[in-house]
Amino acid sequence: MLIFLGCISSTASAVEVIAHPNVSETTLTTSQLRRIFTMRQIQWADAQRITVFVLPRQHALHLTFSKERLQMFPYQLDRIWNKLTYSGLGVAPITVNTTEELLEGVRMTPGAIGYVEKTQGMEGVHVIKITN
């Protein structure tokens, strides 16, 4: 049983939340992270606009991020983003095809946030710690 629990905790930490270096936040709660990725929080504490980068719905890392970090399923995020887009009340995140494109997008976009695998090189971005 203890071995199984160890596997669960290591899976949960396999995804790192990253941000552009000019983002001052170093820690977010799961609730804050969920508000950002559901496009309900569109500015950082310093009033800087948040730009959200995500991978396609079917990407394994997106599934892991959604379930482990946001505690949501990808289809729930899609519904929220579609409702915002089609109602004209907001915009969906920027979807990129690869983790390299996501990392580059966050690096080059002030105020950006995204996620990568823990093992991926993270030069030019900073990791945001997620607390419950």
XYZ file of N, CA, C and O in Angstrom:
528
model
N 0.822 -1.200 0.000
C 0.000 0.000 0.000
C 0.864 1.261 0.000
O 0.573 2.187 -0.701
N 1.913 1.311 0.766
C 2.765 2.490 0.814
C 3.444 2.754 -0.518
O 3.598 3.897 -0.914
N 3.823 1.704 -1.217
C 4.444 1.876 -2.526
C 3.457 2.509 -3.495
O 3.782 3.417 -4.230
N 2.213 2.054 -3.463
C 1.190 2.607 -4.341
C 0.967 4.093 -4.068
O 0.879 4.897 -4.975
N 0.894 4.479 -2.814
C 0.709 5.887 -2.470
C 1.893 6.722 -2.937
O 1.718 7.852 -3.385
N 3.092 6.184 -2.865
C 4.272 6.889 -3.356
C 4.171 7.150 -4.842
O 4.567 8.190 -5.328
N 3.609 6.212 -5.584
C 3.435 6.395 -7.026
C 2.444 7.514 -7.316
O 2.633 8.305 -8.211
N 1.388 7.594 -6.526
C 0.396 8.645 -6.733
C 1.014 10.014 -6.493
O 0.854 10.929 -7.287
N 1.755 10.164 -5.414
C 2.331 11.473 -5.123
C 3.379 11.882 -6.147
O 3.496 13.050 -6.481
N 4.130 10.935 -6.687
C 5.124 11.307 -7.690
C 4.459 11.678 -9.002
O 4.931 12.533 -9.725
N 3.301 11.059 -9.327
C 2.562 11.421 -10.529
C 2.033 12.842 -10.399
O 2.089 13.624 -11.323
N 1.534 13.178 -9.215
C 0.966 14.504 -9.006
C 2.015 15.595 -9.171
O 1.701 16.705 -9.560
N 3.260 15.288 -8.875
C 4.302 16.299 -8.989
C 5.066 16.210 -10.310
O 6.073 16.858 -10.476
N 4.588 15.377 -11.246
C 5.263 15.210 -12.533
C 5.051 16.413 -13.447
O 5.734 16.562 -14.439
N 4.117 17.277 -13.103
C 3.810 18.460 -13.905
C 4.173 19.706 -13.108
O 3.778 19.853 -11.955
N 4.940 20.579 -13.736
C 5.313 21.847 -13.103
C 4.539 22.983 -13.765
O 4.406 23.026 -14.987
N 4.040 23.897 -12.949
C 3.408 25.108 -13.460
C 4.511 26.143 -13.620
O 5.299 26.365 -12.706
N 4.577 26.739 -14.803
C 5.638 27.701 -15.093
C 5.034 29.045 -15.492
O 3.895 29.116 -15.945
N 5.822 30.093 -15.325
C 5.383 31.434 -15.698
C 6.557 32.214 -16.282
O 7.724 31.855 -16.073
N 6.221 33.266 -16.986
C 7.229 34.184 -17.517
C 7.998 34.772 -16.334
O 7.430 34.991 -15.259
N 9.290 35.064 -16.498
C 10.095 35.588 -15.386
C 9.569 36.882 -14.758
O 9.843 37.149 -13.598
N 8.773 37.686 -15.498
C 8.285 38.934 -14.918
C 7.039 38.750 -14.043
O 6.557 39.706 -13.456
N 6.525 37.528 -13.935
C 5.393 37.257 -13.044
C 5.941 37.163 -11.626
O 6.838 36.366 -11.350
N 5.409 37.970 -10.730
C 5.956 38.037 -9.378
C 5.473 36.911 -8.462
O 6.134 36.601 -7.470
N 4.350 36.290 -8.765
C 3.832 35.217 -7.932
C 4.777 34.017 -7.962
O 5.240 33.611 -9.017
N 5.035 33.464 -6.789
C 5.862 32.261 -6.698
C 5.054 31.075 -6.196
O 5.476 29.942 -6.325
N 3.883 31.351 -5.616
C 3.005 30.314 -5.084
C 1.560 30.644 -5.441
O 1.152 31.804 -5.381
N 0.804 29.614 -5.822
C -0.630 29.743 -6.064
C -1.331 28.586 -5.379
O -0.768 27.505 -5.263
N -2.567 28.804 -4.953
C -3.362 27.694 -4.446
C -3.982 26.967 -5.636
O -4.053 27.521 -6.745
N -4.449 25.767 -5.404
C -5.137 25.016 -6.454
C -6.341 25.809 -6.947
O -6.615 25.859 -8.147
N -7.038 26.460 -6.038
C -8.202 27.270 -6.403
C -7.816 28.437 -7.308
O -8.491 28.724 -8.305
N -6.730 29.135 -6.986
C -6.256 30.237 -7.827
C -5.852 29.724 -9.203
O -6.159 30.345 -10.226
N -5.142 28.602 -9.240
C -4.717 28.013 -10.505
C -5.930 27.652 -11.360
O -5.950 27.917 -12.560
N -6.946 27.077 -10.742
C -8.166 26.726 -11.458
C -8.845 27.981 -12.013
O -9.314 27.977 -13.145
N -8.894 29.062 -11.238
C -9.494 30.311 -11.734
C -8.731 30.859 -12.938
O -9.318 31.368 -13.887
N -7.401 30.743 -12.901
C -6.589 31.222 -14.021
C -6.847 30.387 -15.267
O -7.086 30.926 -16.348
N -6.835 29.067 -15.140
C -6.982 28.200 -16.310
C -8.420 28.082 -16.798
O -8.648 27.627 -17.913
N -9.397 28.521 -15.996
C -10.774 28.595 -16.485
C -11.104 30.019 -16.933
O -12.259 30.337 -17.201
N -10.086 30.856 -16.985
C -10.171 32.217 -17.511
C -11.065 33.138 -16.674
O -11.560 34.137 -17.159
N -11.246 32.812 -15.401
C -11.993 33.692 -14.502
C -11.084 34.729 -13.859
O -11.544 35.785 -13.453
N -9.811 34.425 -13.725
C -8.832 35.411 -13.259
C -7.963 35.742 -14.458
O -7.243 34.890 -14.969
N -8.022 36.994 -14.899
C -7.330 37.370 -16.132
C -6.160 38.326 -15.885
O -5.498 38.749 -16.834
N -5.925 38.662 -14.613
C -4.804 39.542 -14.266
C -4.076 38.989 -13.047
O -4.691 38.403 -12.161
N -2.761 39.239 -13.026
C -1.967 38.921 -11.845
C -2.236 39.976 -10.785
O -2.875 40.989 -11.055
N -1.727 39.801 -9.602
C -1.919 40.744 -8.492
C -1.419 42.143 -8.833
O -1.956 43.139 -8.348
N -0.406 42.245 -9.698
C 0.127 43.561 -10.088
C -0.599 44.155 -11.294
O -0.112 45.090 -11.919
N -1.768 43.614 -11.655
C -2.628 44.071 -12.748
C -2.097 43.727 -14.142
O -2.655 44.151 -15.140
N -1.057 42.933 -14.203
C -0.533 42.477 -15.490
C -1.477 41.411 -16.067
O -1.958 40.553 -15.343
N -1.725 41.483 -17.366
C -2.622 40.525 -18.027
C -2.004 39.124 -18.033
O -0.821 38.959 -18.298
N -2.842 38.113 -17.752
C -2.400 36.720 -17.786
C -2.675 36.147 -19.170
O -3.783 36.271 -19.686
N -1.673 35.534 -19.763
C -1.833 34.794 -21.009
C -1.616 33.323 -20.683
O -0.556 32.941 -20.176
N -2.625 32.500 -20.966
C -2.584 31.083 -20.621
C -2.233 30.257 -21.849
O -2.855 30.409 -22.904
N -1.250 29.379 -21.700
C -0.863 28.443 -22.752
C -1.215 27.026 -22.305
O -0.944 26.654 -21.155
N -1.812 26.250 -23.216
C -2.163 24.858 -22.922
C -1.818 23.969 -24.113
O -1.627 24.449 -25.226
N -1.774 22.683 -23.842
C -1.585 21.675 -24.884
C -2.960 21.187 -25.348
O -3.963 21.410 -24.660
N -3.034 20.504 -26.490
C -4.327 19.989 -26.965
C -4.970 19.043 -25.950
O -4.282 18.379 -25.163
N -6.276 18.970 -25.997
C -7.054 18.181 -25.044
C -6.588 16.735 -24.950
O -6.556 16.152 -23.874
N -6.220 16.131 -26.064
C -5.856 14.715 -26.078
C -4.409 14.452 -25.651
O -4.006 13.310 -25.476
N -3.620 15.484 -25.456
C -2.216 15.320 -25.064
C -2.138 14.741 -23.650
O -2.836 15.186 -22.741
N -1.278 13.752 -23.454
C -1.152 13.079 -22.149
C -0.787 14.045 -21.030
O -1.311 13.939 -19.909
N 0.088 14.998 -21.299
C 0.482 15.955 -20.259
C -0.690 16.870 -19.886
O -0.864 17.215 -18.719
N -1.516 17.237 -20.856
C -2.691 18.070 -20.565
C -3.670 17.304 -19.673
O -4.220 17.864 -18.723
N -3.853 16.028 -19.973
C -4.733 15.197 -19.149
C -4.216 15.121 -17.715
O -4.968 15.323 -16.760
N -2.927 14.881 -17.565
C -2.320 14.806 -16.233
C -2.441 16.137 -15.508
O -2.829 16.190 -14.336
N -2.127 17.231 -16.198
C -2.230 18.559 -15.587
C -3.661 18.841 -15.139
O -3.893 19.287 -14.010
N -4.618 18.597 -16.016
C -6.023 18.871 -15.703
C -6.485 18.094 -14.476
O -7.083 18.662 -13.559
N -6.188 16.806 -14.465
C -6.677 15.961 -13.376
C -5.909 16.167 -12.079
O -6.512 16.260 -11.009
N -4.584 16.273 -12.166
C -3.776 16.347 -10.952
C -3.669 17.759 -10.374
O -3.738 17.939 -9.166
N -3.463 18.738 -11.213
C -3.271 20.109 -10.724
C -4.579 20.891 -10.588
O -4.775 21.609 -9.615
N -5.472 20.763 -11.597
C -6.724 21.525 -11.568
C -7.866 20.740 -10.935
O -8.894 21.312 -10.606
N -7.681 19.428 -10.821
C -8.716 18.540 -10.314
C -9.989 18.658 -11.148
O -11.100 18.754 -10.645
N -9.781 18.673 -12.470
C -10.872 18.741 -13.454
C -10.523 17.809 -14.607
O -9.360 17.453 -14.785
N -11.530 17.471 -15.411
C -11.274 16.713 -16.625
C -11.117 17.675 -17.796
O -11.709 18.767 -17.790
N -10.340 17.308 -18.801
C -10.157 18.195 -19.957
C -11.471 18.616 -20.611
O -11.610 19.753 -21.048
N -12.461 17.727 -20.664
C -13.722 18.101 -21.303
C -14.431 19.219 -20.522
O -15.129 20.050 -21.108
N -14.222 19.272 -19.201
C -14.803 20.354 -18.411
C -14.159 21.696 -18.781
O -14.851 22.712 -18.891
N -12.850 21.687 -18.961
C -12.157 22.907 -19.398
C -12.646 23.330 -20.779
O -12.920 24.510 -21.009
N -12.772 22.370 -21.694
C -13.253 22.686 -23.047
C -14.615 23.353 -23.006
O -14.862 24.319 -23.729
N -15.508 22.834 -22.186
C -16.862 23.430 -22.082
C -16.797 24.871 -21.603
O -17.480 25.745 -22.126
N -15.978 25.114 -20.594
C -15.841 26.474 -20.059
C -15.269 27.397 -21.130
O -15.781 28.497 -21.358
N -14.189 26.963 -21.797
C -13.552 27.788 -22.816
C -14.493 28.039 -23.994
O -14.557 29.153 -24.513
N -15.236 27.012 -24.417
C -16.185 27.177 -25.522
C -17.294 28.157 -25.154
O -17.684 28.996 -25.968
N -17.799 28.068 -23.942
C -18.855 28.978 -23.490
C -18.357 30.425 -23.506
O -19.055 31.330 -23.978
N -17.149 30.651 -23.007
C -16.572 31.999 -23.019
C -16.413 32.525 -24.441
O -16.757 33.664 -24.740
N -15.878 31.677 -25.311
C -15.595 32.084 -26.683
C -16.873 32.369 -27.460
O -17.004 33.419 -28.089
N -17.820 31.432 -27.412
C -19.027 31.571 -28.231
C -20.014 32.586 -27.689
O -20.834 33.110 -28.421
N -19.937 32.904 -26.402
C -20.805 33.931 -25.833
C -20.212 35.328 -26.003
O -20.885 36.324 -25.788
N -18.940 35.381 -26.369
C -18.269 36.664 -26.524
C -17.812 37.274 -25.218
O -17.383 38.423 -25.171
N -17.888 36.511 -24.134
C -17.513 37.035 -22.815
C -16.033 36.889 -22.498
O -15.558 37.419 -21.505
N -15.305 36.154 -23.311
C -13.895 35.945 -23.041
C -13.235 35.196 -24.174
O -13.848 34.961 -25.217
N -12.002 34.832 -23.943
C -11.248 34.085 -24.942
C -10.687 32.821 -24.302
O -10.437 32.774 -23.101
N -10.485 31.824 -25.131
C -9.885 30.577 -24.659
C -8.372 30.760 -24.568
O -7.806 31.681 -25.163
N -7.700 29.879 -23.855
C -6.241 29.931 -23.796
C -5.628 29.674 -25.173
O -6.303 29.192 -26.084
N -4.361 29.952 -25.291
C -3.632 29.683 -26.530
C -3.217 28.211 -26.496
O -2.509 27.783 -25.590
N -3.679 27.453 -27.476
C -3.338 26.035 -27.561
C -2.162 25.863 -28.510
O -2.194 26.354 -29.639
N -1.127 25.181 -28.034
C 0.048 24.876 -28.852
C 0.159 23.365 -28.970
O -0.427 22.629 -28.176
N 0.897 22.887 -29.950
C 0.929 21.453 -30.234
C 1.929 20.646 -29.426
O 1.735 19.455 -29.204
N 3.021 21.276 -28.989
C 4.065 20.527 -28.290
C 4.464 21.233 -26.999
O 4.234 22.440 -26.834
N 5.111 20.470 -26.120
C 5.588 21.075 -24.873
C 6.683 22.100 -25.152
O 6.804 23.086 -24.425
N 7.451 21.897 -26.212
C 8.497 22.864 -26.576
C 7.870 24.197 -26.985
O 8.359 25.259 -26.603
N 6.779 24.143 -27.763
C 6.076 25.368 -28.156
C 5.469 26.056 -26.942
O 5.486 27.285 -26.846
N 4.950 25.276 -26.010
C 4.364 25.847 -24.804
C 5.434 26.554 -23.980
O 5.254 27.694 -23.556
N 6.551 25.894 -23.789
C 7.660 26.475 -23.036
C 8.142 27.763 -23.698
O 8.341 28.784 -23.032
N 8.290 27.743 -24.998
C 8.736 28.931 -25.735
C 7.709 30.061 -25.641
O 8.066 31.222 -25.470
N 6.417 29.726 -25.731
C 5.360 30.728 -25.608
C 5.387 31.419 -24.257
O 5.262 32.639 -24.160
N 5.556 30.638 -23.200
C 5.625 31.221 -21.846
C 6.881 32.073 -21.702
O 6.839 33.158 -21.129
N 8.003 31.596 -22.236
C 9.266 32.356 -22.175
C 9.150 33.724 -22.846
O 9.717 34.696 -22.380
N 8.457 33.778 -23.970
C 8.436 34.976 -24.806
C 7.264 35.918 -24.531
O 7.226 37.013 -25.080
N 6.302 35.516 -23.697
C 5.094 36.307 -23.486
C 5.022 36.820 -22.055
O 4.794 36.037 -21.125
N 5.208 38.115 -21.829
C 5.091 38.654 -20.471
C 3.721 38.333 -19.866
O 2.695 38.438 -20.535
N 3.725 37.887 -18.621
C 2.486 37.550 -17.924
C 1.968 36.153 -18.214
O 0.907 35.776 -17.729
N 2.711 35.366 -18.981
C 2.231 34.052 -19.399
C 2.365 32.999 -18.308
O 3.221 33.088 -17.435
N 1.494 31.983 -18.407
C 1.524 30.825 -17.519
C 1.261 29.589 -18.361
O 0.561 29.653 -19.380
N 1.836 28.466 -17.932
C 1.632 27.200 -18.625
C 2.119 26.070 -17.746
O 2.284 26.237 -16.535
N 2.390 24.939 -18.355
C 2.846 23.776 -17.600
C 3.741 22.911 -18.477
O 3.611 22.913 -19.694
N 4.667 22.228 -17.840
C 5.595 21.327 -18.531
C 5.845 20.113 -17.651
O 5.522 20.125 -16.466
N 6.457 19.098 -18.234
C 6.870 17.952 -17.439
C 8.012 18.379 -16.533
O 8.841 19.201 -16.914
N 8.064 17.817 -15.372
C 9.074 18.185 -14.384
C 10.489 17.989 -14.910
O 11.389 18.735 -14.577
N 10.691 17.006 -15.763
C 12.024 16.687 -16.256
C 12.495 17.612 -17.369
O 13.665 17.614 -17.730
N 11.601 18.409 -17.928
C 11.954 19.273 -19.053
C 12.768 20.476 -18.574
O 12.508 21.024 -17.510
N 13.745 20.887 -19.377
C 14.548 22.060 -19.043
C 13.676 23.303 -18.948
O 12.791 23.498 -19.758
N 13.913 24.120 -17.931
C 13.041 25.264 -17.708
C 13.812 26.576 -17.662
O 13.534 27.433 -16.839
N 14.783 26.734 -18.529
C 15.530 27.982 -18.576
C 14.619 29.087 -19.123
O 13.847 28.872 -20.040
N 14.723 30.270 -18.546
C 13.958 31.412 -19.036
C 12.545 31.512 -18.498
O 11.776 32.367 -18.933
N 12.168 30.642 -17.559
C 10.859 30.702 -16.909
C 11.070 30.430 -15.422
O 12.143 30.013 -15.021
N 10.053 30.701 -14.629
C 10.175 30.284 -13.238
C 9.012 29.376 -12.858
O 7.925 29.473 -13.414
N 9.291 28.476 -11.947
C 8.307 27.488 -11.499
C 7.462 28.099 -10.398
O 7.979 28.740 -9.481
N 6.160 27.900 -10.506
C 5.237 28.365 -9.470
C 4.823 27.163 -8.635
O 4.372 26.155 -9.180
N 4.990 27.281 -7.337
C 4.609 26.208 -6.426
C 3.084 26.246 -6.215
O 2.511 27.319 -6.037
N 2.463 25.069 -6.250
C 1.021 24.968 -6.062
C 0.737 24.352 -4.701
O 1.260 23.291 -4.365
N -0.079 25.041 -3.904
C -0.451 24.568 -2.574
C -1.957 24.319 -2.548
O -2.703 24.834 -3.387
N -2.389 23.560 -1.567
C -3.844 23.273 -1.463
C -4.565 24.246 -0.605
O -4.209 25.028 0.092
